[in-house]
């Protein structure tokens, strides 16, 4: 329990690097030298508390250095281009240019805020908890969801958490143990541990987990990805926060222990077989504590007892107090902090990432009432110190000054990085297939349905309570037997109101093996397709970007990241859907110390979308409803099998990744959204992994009805010449739609852009209708049939797929019947 | 005057909002009350006519589901609870609330001793599961299910929902007409898993005390209040009210009739 001086004043370059490395500080030489310079002016060495505080504040995790850095980007054989900060240039600029007036708060608070109804706004945040989940799946995932819930709770003056979404990427669940890199946990163990962690935390908190995805790729084996998201509901007049000098710094919730120390800096290290010995970096979760904090703070919020709130996430009190007091100054007395056990060094108390702690700024006159509320909910609250007007962060321990830093240096002293990025497009072998025959396409379809990315995740979904809070109107599993794959979930957070929130996601790292630009574009398109498919709209849909990447200090990894961020700008602006929040997790690499091989994850961008739906009773689900109804394909199919599941099952990647054609895509989504709003559509499903073949099969077996289809009238690009492309190409901006015979004419006229009932149409789409440019390519490809037969005729009229929905469903459900 | 409904909360209660909404929809005047307020005497049980213990994970379900809250009721609220029950008022426990009532000895209450006679054990599937199931309404004197249709559809969401008891107890609650709901098959026959989602003895999903005024069930009626809660409302034509609403309506009507 003592404070050490760290001798950096006279340290040379090698010594500075050693201090950073041995202290798990993740600071590079430039940064260490900036710190050295600061303390040289003060003519003293830093204390361990000070050095740790700076390392945490400057960590990639907390300050996103890579997204702020100056990048020299070059495509192979091209001139160098300067990217002056990816965040500013691509993400933030997209939101500014779109200028949606329903965006209440973007990028500044712990989560993004958009308008909901007259009384409430919606907050949304998605985070990753990758490194902890690699070492300790249950605890890592549980505290991942716990952490993102606190982001909602720490937004504005606190939002009520109303929905969780979780997306996981794992190694292959049937990996042979011989192939497991040294020190890595088996993917199946990680999978089960992560699901249990999310289940136990989310269910105990009473938050429905109703949306998600699970992907598999061998490259996630050593470094799985765990994305956790939370949507919250916040009163409109509780969205702004402030700090006044004199406000008390109050910690609410759990006690502080030695768990989760160095989490912020640990996340900037690559993993290897020694990482698991860093057990203290993983936090320990207690969902009931967090539930109590929510209950106590919602009461205190409604009585306006505090002015500011933030969560203790990465970096613990250091981060929370440092950020809240950035504009004022703060004085903290560490001995006031309630500990789980004694014998913590001051820097450990200050940096601990012990879970379930929130920090609030309380005007002194409100303290008694706050304490009464906390006591009534059996929640501990402690006064740590005071916000000041000194612009300094001063930390005391039993009367001794253990840290005294300028807020300005702490928050603005970080030297800006310049990084190099290179993009050298890979060339993959291109397969040469014949046209195939009926048995082969039938088998291919079943194999794609059974592949782990596509297969039913019911085993996971049913372990999450998706009905709690009583507002879910479109479930994750839909259809005749409640087991078909819904495109997005819809919830009504204000019971009794029909206003809803749609949440969806888009992610497809396979295309990133060809070009991360197309992968990112497709992820946005997919997230939006899912929103549109259930009856949402583009007019009030916001996006979140969550990048998980390899080591950005390696120019090839960073080159892909630049392309991905660039696509985010291009496509978000084209669709008019702003980013409101996001996060990046870099350094996702695993070093196999036996082989020396460096395994980087596939570049993975998760796009999450949230849409406000005016009337949820207009929602549609993806299961077909009645025999005799007609099946349409909306949107054009291109020869884009690169990165497809069809190629994957035959051992190829190819080079023709699906592109987003934003003008076409936007028009398709707007007009289809209008058709659904007008009640012209009985069911709708987005075409993604596995193309039209998989989407149609899923609609059929979810509805318990067969289909008789023909590829003849499928809208296509002239380059498309073969049936396998029509069936399995994963071109973007396409949907399959079921229309009742009596609505057929109206539907066709609407999609052709000549529909006369234009009530409820946004001005922009109305204009397109009026100009006659609203037409969207559609094709009627068949009929829903009573029998369970699923038949697809190829362009030459012969049956190329002949099977039953029972067989298709069995393929789809068999993989994860655990 | 509107019947007054006390919705009991404690650490880990999490279905309080929708249970509160359900009682409000049917005309109850609701209060969310923390068990600490009852223990401290700040709120009096006797000021209410209906007491609801909602679902959730009270105290994390540590030790066993519902047992810590049950013990608080048993040891810290014994007198006021006894007085409340004796006065003929209503009590409903849903999911975790049912677990609490069973562990507090308030259900099935075959004698007035308050001894626990049944339990809700780990599901036979050995995991938490959320799914919609059919229930067959039994002939019983339960106030909450008077006039309820013979078959209702509701979601379950629990890990510890397997109703089990010694044969003699099962026989007696059946003979007394205390079995209120049984899990029912989707397509005829006996309700095997997942129709009986947890492996409950004799497919029992809900029971009442001999008076019919204390009632507990594992499924969640507060999660099916309107057509739009139903998992297949996009494909089936359904009445506007959900199957769960009548259970709350019956409670409120009963109190209104008495006063």
Short mmCIF file of N, CA, C and O in Angstrom, two decimals, chain A residues 160 199 203-206 288 291-292 295 375-378 458-459 462-470 472-475 479-480 482 493-496 498 616-617 619-621 623-625 682 702-703 818, chain B residues 9-18 21 25 34 36-37 56-62 126-132 153 155-157 187 220 222-223 225 227-236 240:
data_model
loop_
_atom_site.label_atom_id
_atom_site.label_comp_id
_atom_site.label_asym_id
_atom_site.label_seq_id
_atom_site.Cartn_x
_atom_site.Cartn_y
_atom_site.Cartn_z
N UNK A 160 -32.99 3.94 -19.22
CA UNK A 160 -33.42 2.62 -18.76
C UNK A 160 -33.09 1.61 -19.85
O UNK A 160 -33.53 1.77 -21.00
N UNK A 199 -26.27 -14.86 -21.24
CA UNK A 199 -27.57 -15.31 -20.73
C UNK A 199 -27.72 -14.93 -19.26
O UNK A 199 -28.70 -14.30 -18.87
N UNK A 203 -30.37 -11.99 -18.57
CA UNK A 203 -31.61 -12.48 -17.99
C UNK A 203 -31.80 -11.95 -16.57
O UNK A 203 -32.90 -11.55 -16.19
N UNK A 204 -30.73 -11.94 -15.81
CA UNK A 204 -30.86 -11.46 -14.42
C UNK A 204 -31.16 -9.96 -14.37
O UNK A 204 -31.84 -9.50 -13.47
N UNK A 205 -30.64 -9.24 -15.33
CA UNK A 205 -30.94 -7.81 -15.40
C UNK A 205 -32.36 -7.54 -15.86
O UNK A 205 -32.85 -6.42 -15.78
N UNK A 206 -33.01 -8.55 -16.44
CA UNK A 206 -34.37 -8.34 -16.93
C UNK A 206 -34.41 -7.50 -18.19
O UNK A 206 -35.28 -6.67 -18.39
N UNK A 288 -27.02 -8.67 -10.38
CA UNK A 288 -28.03 -8.18 -9.43
C UNK A 288 -27.59 -6.84 -8.84
O UNK A 288 -28.40 -5.93 -8.63
N UNK A 291 -28.52 -4.39 -11.40
CA UNK A 291 -29.97 -4.15 -11.42
C UNK A 291 -30.35 -3.19 -10.28
O UNK A 291 -31.16 -2.28 -10.46
N UNK A 292 -29.73 -3.38 -9.14
CA UNK A 292 -30.01 -2.49 -8.01
C UNK A 292 -29.59 -1.05 -8.32
O UNK A 292 -30.27 -0.09 -7.96
N UNK A 295 -32.16 0.49 -10.54
CA UNK A 295 -33.36 0.84 -9.78
C UNK A 295 -33.13 2.11 -8.96
O UNK A 295 -33.96 3.02 -8.93
N UNK A 375 -29.91 3.65 -0.01
CA UNK A 375 -30.10 2.75 1.13
C UNK A 375 -31.37 1.93 0.97
O UNK A 375 -31.39 0.73 1.23
N UNK A 376 -32.42 2.58 0.50
CA UNK A 376 -33.69 1.87 0.31
C UNK A 376 -33.55 0.74 -0.70
O UNK A 376 -34.27 -0.26 -0.64
N UNK A 377 -32.64 0.89 -1.66
CA UNK A 377 -32.43 -0.16 -2.66
C UNK A 377 -31.25 -1.05 -2.30
O UNK A 377 -30.81 -1.86 -3.11
N UNK A 378 -30.73 -0.88 -1.09
CA UNK A 378 -29.57 -1.66 -0.63
C UNK A 378 -28.37 -1.51 -1.57
O UNK A 378 -27.71 -2.48 -1.93
N UNK A 458 -31.30 -21.45 -32.68
CA UNK A 458 -32.37 -21.55 -31.68
C UNK A 458 -31.82 -21.99 -30.32
O UNK A 458 -32.29 -21.54 -29.27
N UNK A 459 -30.84 -22.88 -30.34
CA UNK A 459 -30.23 -23.37 -29.10
C UNK A 459 -29.76 -22.21 -28.23
O UNK A 459 -29.88 -22.23 -27.01
N UNK A 462 -33.11 -19.36 -27.38
CA UNK A 462 -34.07 -19.74 -26.33
C UNK A 462 -33.50 -19.61 -24.92
O UNK A 462 -34.23 -19.62 -23.95
N UNK A 463 -32.18 -19.54 -24.82
CA UNK A 463 -31.59 -19.37 -23.48
C UNK A 463 -31.62 -17.92 -23.03
O UNK A 463 -31.31 -17.62 -21.89
N UNK A 464 -31.94 -17.03 -23.96
CA UNK A 464 -32.07 -15.63 -23.59
C UNK A 464 -33.55 -15.33 -23.37
O UNK A 464 -34.40 -15.75 -24.14
N UNK A 465 -33.83 -14.57 -22.34
CA UNK A 465 -35.21 -14.14 -22.12
C UNK A 465 -35.48 -12.99 -23.07
O UNK A 465 -35.02 -11.88 -22.84
N UNK A 466 -36.20 -13.27 -24.17
CA UNK A 466 -36.46 -12.16 -25.09
C UNK A 466 -37.83 -11.54 -24.86
O UNK A 466 -38.20 -10.60 -25.55
N UNK A 467 -38.60 -12.05 -23.90
CA UNK A 467 -39.95 -11.53 -23.69
C UNK A 467 -40.05 -10.59 -22.49
O UNK A 467 -41.06 -9.91 -22.32
N UNK A 468 -39.03 -10.57 -21.63
CA UNK A 468 -39.12 -9.75 -20.42
C UNK A 468 -39.31 -8.28 -20.80
O UNK A 468 -38.89 -7.86 -21.88
N UNK A 469 -39.96 -7.54 -19.96
CA UNK A 469 -40.40 -6.16 -20.15
C UNK A 469 -41.67 -6.08 -21.00
O UNK A 469 -42.24 -5.02 -21.18
N UNK A 470 -42.09 -7.21 -21.56
CA UNK A 470 -43.42 -7.30 -22.15
C UNK A 470 -43.66 -6.52 -23.42
O UNK A 470 -44.81 -6.34 -23.83
N UNK A 472 -41.95 -6.95 -26.64
CA UNK A 472 -41.44 -7.44 -27.91
C UNK A 472 -42.59 -7.84 -28.83
O UNK A 472 -43.38 -8.72 -28.49
N UNK A 473 -42.70 -7.22 -29.98
CA UNK A 473 -43.79 -7.56 -30.90
C UNK A 473 -43.32 -8.35 -32.12
O UNK A 473 -44.12 -8.97 -32.80
N UNK A 474 -42.05 -8.30 -32.42
CA UNK A 474 -41.54 -9.21 -33.46
C UNK A 474 -40.34 -9.92 -32.84
O UNK A 474 -39.36 -9.30 -32.46
N UNK A 475 -40.48 -11.23 -32.70
CA UNK A 475 -39.52 -12.01 -31.93
C UNK A 475 -38.33 -12.40 -32.82
O UNK A 475 -38.43 -12.40 -34.04
N UNK A 479 -42.74 -17.49 -37.24
CA UNK A 479 -43.28 -18.49 -38.15
C UNK A 479 -44.23 -19.46 -37.48
O UNK A 479 -44.53 -19.36 -36.29
N UNK A 480 -44.69 -20.41 -38.30
CA UNK A 480 -45.74 -21.32 -37.88
C UNK A 480 -45.38 -22.06 -36.59
O UNK A 480 -46.22 -22.31 -35.75
N UNK A 482 -42.83 -21.01 -34.53
CA UNK A 482 -41.97 -20.08 -33.76
C UNK A 482 -40.50 -20.45 -33.87
O UNK A 482 -39.77 -20.37 -32.89
N UNK A 493 -41.13 -0.09 -26.23
CA UNK A 493 -40.63 0.14 -24.88
C UNK A 493 -41.63 0.83 -23.96
O UNK A 493 -41.54 0.69 -22.74
N UNK A 494 -42.58 1.56 -24.53
CA UNK A 494 -43.61 2.20 -23.71
C UNK A 494 -44.86 1.35 -23.86
O UNK A 494 -45.52 1.39 -24.91
N UNK A 495 -45.18 0.54 -22.87
CA UNK A 495 -46.31 -0.38 -23.00
C UNK A 495 -47.60 0.42 -23.17
O UNK A 495 -47.81 1.44 -22.51
N UNK A 496 -48.43 -0.07 -24.08
CA UNK A 496 -49.67 0.63 -24.37
C UNK A 496 -49.55 1.52 -25.59
O UNK A 496 -50.55 1.96 -26.15
N UNK A 498 -48.05 2.09 -29.59
CA UNK A 498 -47.70 1.28 -30.76
C UNK A 498 -46.42 1.75 -31.43
O UNK A 498 -46.06 1.26 -32.50
N UNK A 616 -46.22 -0.25 -34.95
CA UNK A 616 -45.70 -1.62 -35.06
C UNK A 616 -46.73 -2.61 -35.60
O UNK A 616 -46.37 -3.70 -36.01
N UNK A 617 -48.00 -2.22 -35.60
CA UNK A 617 -48.99 -3.17 -36.09
C UNK A 617 -48.90 -3.33 -37.61
O UNK A 617 -49.56 -4.17 -38.20
N UNK A 619 -46.03 -4.20 -38.96
CA UNK A 619 -44.85 -5.04 -39.17
C UNK A 619 -45.20 -6.29 -39.98
O UNK A 619 -46.34 -6.77 -39.96
N UNK A 620 -44.22 -6.80 -40.69
CA UNK A 620 -44.38 -8.11 -41.35
C UNK A 620 -43.24 -9.02 -40.88
O UNK A 620 -42.17 -8.57 -40.51
N UNK A 621 -43.52 -10.32 -40.91
CA UNK A 621 -42.49 -11.29 -40.56
C UNK A 621 -42.08 -12.03 -41.83
O UNK A 621 -42.67 -11.85 -42.89
N UNK A 623 -41.95 -15.39 -42.53
CA UNK A 623 -42.54 -16.68 -42.83
C UNK A 623 -43.69 -16.54 -43.82
O UNK A 623 -44.53 -15.66 -43.68
N UNK A 624 -43.74 -17.41 -44.82
CA UNK A 624 -44.84 -17.31 -45.78
C UNK A 624 -46.15 -17.68 -45.10
O UNK A 624 -46.19 -18.50 -44.18
N UNK A 625 -47.23 -17.06 -45.60
CA UNK A 625 -48.48 -17.12 -44.86
C UNK A 625 -49.53 -18.04 -45.48
O UNK A 625 -50.18 -18.78 -44.76
N UNK A 682 -47.34 -9.62 -47.52
CA UNK A 682 -47.67 -10.57 -46.45
C UNK A 682 -46.44 -11.03 -45.69
O UNK A 682 -46.48 -11.30 -44.52
N UNK A 702 -40.18 -21.75 -42.58
CA UNK A 702 -40.69 -20.99 -41.43
C UNK A 702 -42.22 -20.91 -41.47
O UNK A 702 -42.87 -20.93 -40.43
N UNK A 703 -42.76 -20.83 -42.68
CA UNK A 703 -44.21 -20.75 -42.81
C UNK A 703 -44.88 -22.11 -42.88
O UNK A 703 -46.10 -22.21 -42.94
N UNK A 818 -27.84 -28.91 -29.93
CA UNK A 818 -26.94 -29.34 -28.84
C UNK A 818 -27.71 -29.66 -27.58
O UNK A 818 -28.67 -29.03 -27.26
N UNK B 9 -41.27 -5.50 -4.91
CA UNK B 9 -39.96 -5.48 -5.57
C UNK B 9 -38.87 -5.79 -4.58
O UNK B 9 -39.00 -5.50 -3.40
N UNK B 10 -37.82 -6.30 -5.11
CA UNK B 10 -36.58 -6.35 -4.33
C UNK B 10 -35.42 -6.41 -5.31
O UNK B 10 -35.63 -6.32 -6.52
N UNK B 11 -34.20 -6.57 -4.80
CA UNK B 11 -33.05 -6.65 -5.69
C UNK B 11 -33.24 -7.83 -6.64
O UNK B 11 -33.43 -8.95 -6.20
N UNK B 12 -33.22 -7.56 -7.94
CA UNK B 12 -33.33 -8.64 -8.91
C UNK B 12 -34.73 -8.87 -9.45
O UNK B 12 -34.91 -9.66 -10.39
N UNK B 13 -35.73 -8.19 -8.89
CA UNK B 13 -37.07 -8.26 -9.49
C UNK B 13 -36.98 -7.60 -10.85
O UNK B 13 -36.39 -6.53 -10.97
N UNK B 14 -37.54 -8.22 -11.89
CA UNK B 14 -37.43 -7.53 -13.17
C UNK B 14 -38.66 -7.58 -14.06
O UNK B 14 -38.63 -7.10 -15.18
N UNK B 15 -39.77 -8.14 -13.58
CA UNK B 15 -41.01 -8.09 -14.38
C UNK B 15 -42.00 -7.13 -13.75
O UNK B 15 -43.20 -7.24 -13.96
N UNK B 16 -41.50 -6.20 -12.93
CA UNK B 16 -42.40 -5.29 -12.21
C UNK B 16 -43.09 -4.30 -13.14
O UNK B 16 -44.28 -4.01 -12.98
N UNK B 17 -42.36 -3.83 -14.16
CA UNK B 17 -42.95 -2.82 -15.05
C UNK B 17 -44.15 -3.37 -15.80
O UNK B 17 -45.23 -2.76 -15.83
N UNK B 18 -44.00 -4.57 -16.39
CA UNK B 18 -45.11 -5.11 -17.18
C UNK B 18 -46.24 -5.64 -16.29
O UNK B 18 -47.41 -5.61 -16.69
N UNK B 21 -48.14 -2.62 -15.43
CA UNK B 21 -48.93 -2.22 -16.60
C UNK B 21 -50.19 -3.08 -16.73
O UNK B 21 -51.27 -2.58 -17.00
N UNK B 25 -54.00 -1.71 -16.69
CA UNK B 25 -54.91 -1.88 -17.83
C UNK B 25 -56.30 -2.32 -17.40
O UNK B 25 -57.30 -1.96 -18.01
N UNK B 34 -40.88 -1.72 -2.46
CA UNK B 34 -39.69 -2.53 -2.18
C UNK B 34 -39.92 -3.28 -0.87
O UNK B 34 -40.52 -2.74 0.06
N UNK B 36 -37.98 -3.81 1.42
CA UNK B 36 -37.41 -3.04 2.54
C UNK B 36 -38.43 -2.08 3.14
O UNK B 36 -38.40 -1.81 4.34
N UNK B 37 -39.32 -1.54 2.28
CA UNK B 37 -40.33 -0.60 2.79
C UNK B 37 -41.35 -1.32 3.67
O UNK B 37 -41.85 -0.77 4.64
N UNK B 56 -38.51 -12.49 -12.07
CA UNK B 56 -37.18 -11.92 -11.97
C UNK B 56 -36.23 -12.92 -11.35
O UNK B 56 -36.46 -14.14 -11.43
N UNK B 57 -35.19 -12.39 -10.78
CA UNK B 57 -34.20 -13.24 -10.10
C UNK B 57 -33.95 -12.60 -8.74
O UNK B 57 -32.92 -11.94 -8.54
N UNK B 58 -34.90 -12.72 -7.82
CA UNK B 58 -34.74 -12.03 -6.55
C UNK B 58 -33.43 -12.46 -5.89
O UNK B 58 -33.17 -13.66 -5.76
N UNK B 59 -32.64 -11.49 -5.53
CA UNK B 59 -31.31 -11.71 -4.94
C UNK B 59 -30.49 -12.68 -5.80
O UNK B 59 -29.73 -13.49 -5.29
N UNK B 60 -30.68 -12.60 -7.10
CA UNK B 60 -29.89 -13.42 -8.02
C UNK B 60 -30.28 -14.89 -8.00
O UNK B 60 -29.61 -15.71 -8.62
N UNK B 61 -31.37 -15.24 -7.29
CA UNK B 61 -31.72 -16.65 -7.11
C UNK B 61 -30.56 -17.42 -6.49
O UNK B 61 -30.40 -18.62 -6.71
N UNK B 62 -29.75 -16.71 -5.74
CA UNK B 62 -28.63 -17.38 -5.07
C UNK B 62 -29.20 -18.39 -4.07
O UNK B 62 -30.27 -18.18 -3.52
N UNK B 126 -32.09 -28.77 -18.16
CA UNK B 126 -30.91 -28.26 -17.47
C UNK B 126 -30.46 -26.89 -17.95
O UNK B 126 -29.30 -26.53 -17.84
N UNK B 127 -31.38 -26.12 -18.51
CA UNK B 127 -31.01 -24.76 -18.89
C UNK B 127 -32.20 -23.81 -18.87
O UNK B 127 -33.35 -24.25 -18.89
N UNK B 128 -31.89 -22.53 -18.85
CA UNK B 128 -32.91 -21.50 -18.98
C UNK B 128 -33.51 -21.59 -20.37
O UNK B 128 -32.80 -21.72 -21.35
N UNK B 129 -34.84 -21.51 -20.46
CA UNK B 129 -35.47 -21.51 -21.78
C UNK B 129 -36.63 -20.53 -21.82
O UNK B 129 -37.40 -20.43 -20.87
N UNK B 130 -36.72 -19.85 -22.94
CA UNK B 130 -37.80 -18.90 -23.17
C UNK B 130 -38.59 -19.41 -24.36
O UNK B 130 -38.03 -19.50 -25.46
N UNK B 131 -39.84 -19.78 -24.17
CA UNK B 131 -40.67 -20.24 -25.29
C UNK B 131 -42.16 -20.11 -24.95
O UNK B 131 -42.51 -19.98 -23.77
N UNK B 132 -42.99 -20.13 -25.95
CA UNK B 132 -44.44 -20.05 -25.74
C UNK B 132 -44.99 -21.46 -25.60
O UNK B 132 -44.59 -22.37 -26.33
N UNK B 153 -52.48 -19.56 -24.11
CA UNK B 153 -51.15 -19.62 -24.71
C UNK B 153 -50.31 -18.51 -24.07
O UNK B 153 -50.72 -17.34 -24.09
N UNK B 155 -46.01 -17.28 -22.67
CA UNK B 155 -44.58 -17.62 -22.67
C UNK B 155 -44.09 -18.06 -21.29
O UNK B 155 -44.57 -17.58 -20.27
N UNK B 156 -43.13 -18.96 -21.30
CA UNK B 156 -42.36 -19.25 -20.08
C UNK B 156 -40.94 -18.76 -20.32
O UNK B 156 -40.48 -18.69 -21.45
N UNK B 157 -40.26 -18.45 -19.23
CA UNK B 157 -38.86 -18.04 -19.33
C UNK B 157 -38.23 -18.30 -17.97
O UNK B 157 -38.30 -17.48 -17.06
N UNK B 187 -50.24 -30.58 -30.20
CA UNK B 187 -51.03 -31.34 -31.18
C UNK B 187 -51.62 -32.62 -30.61
O UNK B 187 -51.52 -33.67 -31.20
N UNK B 220 -45.93 -16.54 -17.92
CA UNK B 220 -46.04 -15.10 -17.70
C UNK B 220 -47.29 -14.50 -18.35
O UNK B 220 -47.24 -14.08 -19.49
N UNK B 222 -48.48 -11.62 -17.83
CA UNK B 222 -48.27 -10.18 -18.08
C UNK B 222 -47.54 -9.93 -19.39
O UNK B 222 -47.41 -8.79 -19.82
N UNK B 223 -47.07 -10.99 -20.02
CA UNK B 223 -46.38 -10.82 -21.30
C UNK B 223 -47.30 -11.09 -22.48
O UNK B 223 -46.85 -11.12 -23.62
N UNK B 225 -50.71 -9.44 -23.17
CA UNK B 225 -51.82 -8.57 -22.84
C UNK B 225 -52.56 -8.10 -24.08
O UNK B 225 -53.73 -7.79 -24.04
N UNK B 227 -52.84 -8.55 -28.62
CA UNK B 227 -52.60 -9.36 -29.81
C UNK B 227 -51.15 -9.29 -30.29
O UNK B 227 -50.59 -10.27 -30.75
N UNK B 228 -50.56 -8.08 -30.17
CA UNK B 228 -49.23 -7.88 -30.74
C UNK B 228 -48.12 -8.56 -29.93
O UNK B 228 -46.98 -8.63 -30.37
N UNK B 229 -48.47 -9.09 -28.73
CA UNK B 229 -47.48 -9.85 -27.97
C UNK B 229 -47.35 -11.28 -28.50
O UNK B 229 -46.38 -11.96 -28.22
N UNK B 230 -48.39 -11.74 -29.20
CA UNK B 230 -48.44 -13.14 -29.65
C UNK B 230 -47.34 -13.37 -30.69
O UNK B 230 -47.13 -12.54 -31.57
N UNK B 231 -46.64 -14.51 -30.62
CA UNK B 231 -45.54 -14.71 -31.56
C UNK B 231 -45.99 -14.86 -33.02
O UNK B 231 -45.17 -14.74 -33.92
N UNK B 232 -47.27 -15.13 -33.23
CA UNK B 232 -47.72 -15.32 -34.62
C UNK B 232 -48.83 -14.35 -35.03
O UNK B 232 -49.65 -14.66 -35.88
N UNK B 233 -48.84 -13.17 -34.43
CA UNK B 233 -49.90 -12.22 -34.79
C UNK B 233 -49.80 -11.80 -36.24
O UNK B 233 -50.78 -11.37 -36.84
N UNK B 234 -48.61 -11.91 -36.84
CA UNK B 234 -48.49 -11.52 -38.25
C UNK B 234 -49.10 -12.56 -39.18
O UNK B 234 -49.22 -12.32 -40.37
N UNK B 235 -49.47 -13.75 -38.65
CA UNK B 235 -50.03 -14.76 -39.56
C UNK B 235 -51.38 -15.30 -39.12
O UNK B 235 -52.04 -16.00 -39.88
N UNK B 236 -51.80 -15.02 -37.89
CA UNK B 236 -53.07 -15.57 -37.43
C UNK B 236 -54.02 -14.44 -37.09
O UNK B 236 -53.59 -13.36 -36.69
N UNK B 240 -58.23 -8.95 -29.90
CA UNK B 240 -57.38 -7.82 -29.50
C UNK B 240 -56.70 -8.08 -28.14
O UNK B 240 -55.54 -7.75 -27.97
#
